[in-house]
PDB file of C-alpha atoms in Angstrom:
ATOM      1  CA  UNK Y   1      -0.026   0.001   0.004  1.00  0.00           C
ATOM      2  CA  UNK Y   2       1.476   3.354  -1.079  1.00  0.00           C
ATOM      3  CA  UNK Y   3       1.235   6.208   1.413  1.00  0.00           C
ATOM      4  CA  UNK Y   4       0.959   9.764   0.251  1.00  0.00           C
ATOM      5  CA  UNK Y   5       3.311  12.330   1.769  1.00  0.00           C
ATOM      6  CA  UNK Y   6       1.804  14.876   4.068  1.00  0.00           C
ATOM      7  CA  UNK Y   7       3.018  18.466   4.061  1.00  0.00           C
ATOM      8  CA  UNK Y   8       2.803  20.315   7.386  1.00  0.00           C
ATOM      9  CA  UNK Y   9       3.087  24.102   7.714  1.00  0.00           C
ATOM     10  CA  UNK Y  10       4.192  25.185  11.147  1.00  0.00           C
ATOM     11  CA  UNK Y  11       3.526  28.872  11.969  1.00  0.00           C
ATOM     12  CA  UNK Y  12       5.172  30.299  15.123  1.00  0.00           C
ATOM     13  CA  UNK Y  13       6.790  33.642  15.880  1.00  0.00           C
ATOM     14  CA  UNK Y  14       9.009  32.251  18.643  1.00  0.00           C
ATOM     15  CA  UNK Y  15      12.243  30.846  17.189  1.00  0.00           C
ATOM     16  CA  UNK Y  16      12.770  28.336  19.998  1.00  0.00           C
ATOM     17  CA  UNK Y  17       9.244  26.935  19.886  1.00  0.00           C
ATOM     18  CA  UNK Y  18       9.401  26.791  16.063  1.00  0.00           C
ATOM     19  CA  UNK Y  19      12.687  24.894  16.196  1.00  0.00           C
ATOM     20  CA  UNK Y  20      11.675  22.441  18.884  1.00  0.00           C
ATOM     21  CA  UNK Y  21       8.170  21.742  17.479  1.00  0.00           C
ATOM     22  CA  UNK Y  22       9.567  21.419  13.942  1.00  0.00           C
ATOM     23  CA  UNK Y  23      12.252  19.031  15.160  1.00  0.00           C
ATOM     24  CA  UNK Y  24       9.755  16.907  17.115  1.00  0.00           C
ATOM     25  CA  UNK Y  25       7.430  16.702  14.087  1.00  0.00           C
ATOM     26  CA  UNK Y  26      10.211  15.770  11.713  1.00  0.00           C
ATOM     27  CA  UNK Y  27      11.461  13.032  14.063  1.00  0.00           C
ATOM     28  CA  UNK Y  28       7.983  11.619  14.772  1.00  0.00           C
ATOM     29  CA  UNK Y  29       6.785  11.623  11.176  1.00  0.00           C
ATOM     30  CA  UNK Y  30      10.144  10.592   9.547  1.00  0.00           C
ATOM     31  CA  UNK Y  31      10.040  10.179   5.795  1.00  0.00           C
ATOM     32  CA  UNK Y  32       6.259  10.202   5.368  1.00  0.00           C
ATOM     33  CA  UNK Y  33       5.932  13.954   5.821  1.00  0.00           C
ATOM     34  CA  UNK Y  34       7.639  17.263   5.189  1.00  0.00           C
ATOM     35  CA  UNK Y  35       7.555  20.150   7.675  1.00  0.00           C
ATOM     36  CA  UNK Y  36       7.854  23.762   6.554  1.00  0.00           C
ATOM     37  CA  UNK Y  37       8.476  26.473   9.134  1.00  0.00           C
ATOM     38  CA  UNK Y  38       7.358  30.104   8.849  1.00  0.00           C
ATOM     39  CA  UNK Y  39       7.631  33.024  11.305  1.00  0.00           C
ATOM     40  CA  UNK Y  40       4.188  34.528  11.403  1.00  0.00           C
ATOM     41  CA  UNK Y  41       0.828  35.224   9.861  1.00  0.00           C
ATOM     42  CA  UNK Y  42       2.012  37.289   6.907  1.00  0.00           C
ATOM     43  CA  UNK Y  43       4.613  34.698   6.022  1.00  0.00           C
ATOM     44  CA  UNK Y  44       2.017  31.944   6.311  1.00  0.00           C
ATOM     45  CA  UNK Y  45      -0.330  33.803   3.937  1.00  0.00           C
ATOM     46  CA  UNK Y  46       2.531  34.267   1.424  1.00  0.00           C
ATOM     47  CA  UNK Y  47       3.247  30.527   1.717  1.00  0.00           C
ATOM     48  CA  UNK Y  48      -0.391  29.564   1.191  1.00  0.00           C
ATOM     49  CA  UNK Y  49      -0.817  31.702  -1.935  1.00  0.00           C
ATOM     50  CA  UNK Y  50       2.665  30.778  -3.304  1.00  0.00           C
ATOM     51  CA  UNK Y  51       4.038  34.299  -3.273  1.00  0.00           C
ATOM     52  CA  UNK Y  52       7.635  35.550  -3.152  1.00  0.00           C
ATOM     53  CA  UNK Y  53      10.123  33.019  -1.792  1.00  0.00           C
ATOM     54  CA  UNK Y  54       7.309  30.397  -1.618  1.00  0.00           C
ATOM     55  CA  UNK Y  55       6.557  30.503  -5.336  1.00  0.00           C
ATOM     56  CA  UNK Y  56       8.154  27.151  -6.084  1.00  0.00           C
ATOM     57  CA  UNK Y  57       5.543  24.513  -5.113  1.00  0.00           C
ATOM     58  CA  UNK Y  58       8.153  21.763  -5.567  1.00  0.00           C
ATOM     59  CA  UNK Y  59      10.162  23.234  -2.690  1.00  0.00           C
ATOM     60  CA  UNK Y  60       7.133  24.624  -0.787  1.00  0.00           C
ATOM     61  CA  UNK Y  61       4.214  22.245  -1.452  1.00  0.00           C
ATOM     62  CA  UNK Y  62       0.693  23.264  -0.449  1.00  0.00           C
ATOM     63  CA  UNK Y  63       0.206  22.030   3.115  1.00  0.00           C
ATOM     64  CA  UNK Y  64      -2.056  19.130   4.153  1.00  0.00           C
ATOM     65  CA  UNK Y  65      -2.092  20.447   7.723  1.00  0.00           C
ATOM     66  CA  UNK Y  66      -1.353  23.906   9.251  1.00  0.00           C
ATOM     67  CA  UNK Y  67      -0.239  24.109  12.885  1.00  0.00           C
ATOM     68  CA  UNK Y  68      -0.210  27.617  14.267  1.00  0.00           C
ATOM     69  CA  UNK Y  69       0.587  29.451  17.476  1.00  0.00           C
ATOM     70  CA  UNK Y  70      -2.578  31.189  18.655  1.00  0.00           C
ATOM     71  CA  UNK Y  71      -0.772  33.936  20.570  1.00  0.00           C
ATOM     72  CA  UNK Y  72       1.166  35.720  17.809  1.00  0.00           C
ATOM     73  CA  UNK Y  73       1.230  39.436  17.246  1.00  0.00           C
ATOM     74  CA  UNK Y  74       0.064  40.584  13.807  1.00  0.00           C
ATOM     75  CA  UNK Y  75       2.628  40.299  11.095  1.00  0.00           C
TER      76      UNK Y  75
END
């Protein structure tokens, strides 16, 4: 049975939380998933619409799941 890859977008303004959560996800999900990290809401929106540095969908695939910090300042 072939499993599809899942693409996770992690949105967090705290560099330490972003690093630790990203590392935990990558370790837990191994080769079945990719984890992309962004720094805030504006960057997440750019990622979702494929704008700027996120234009290449091969390098930045559309996410299956978005995990976000609820306590981020705007931007």
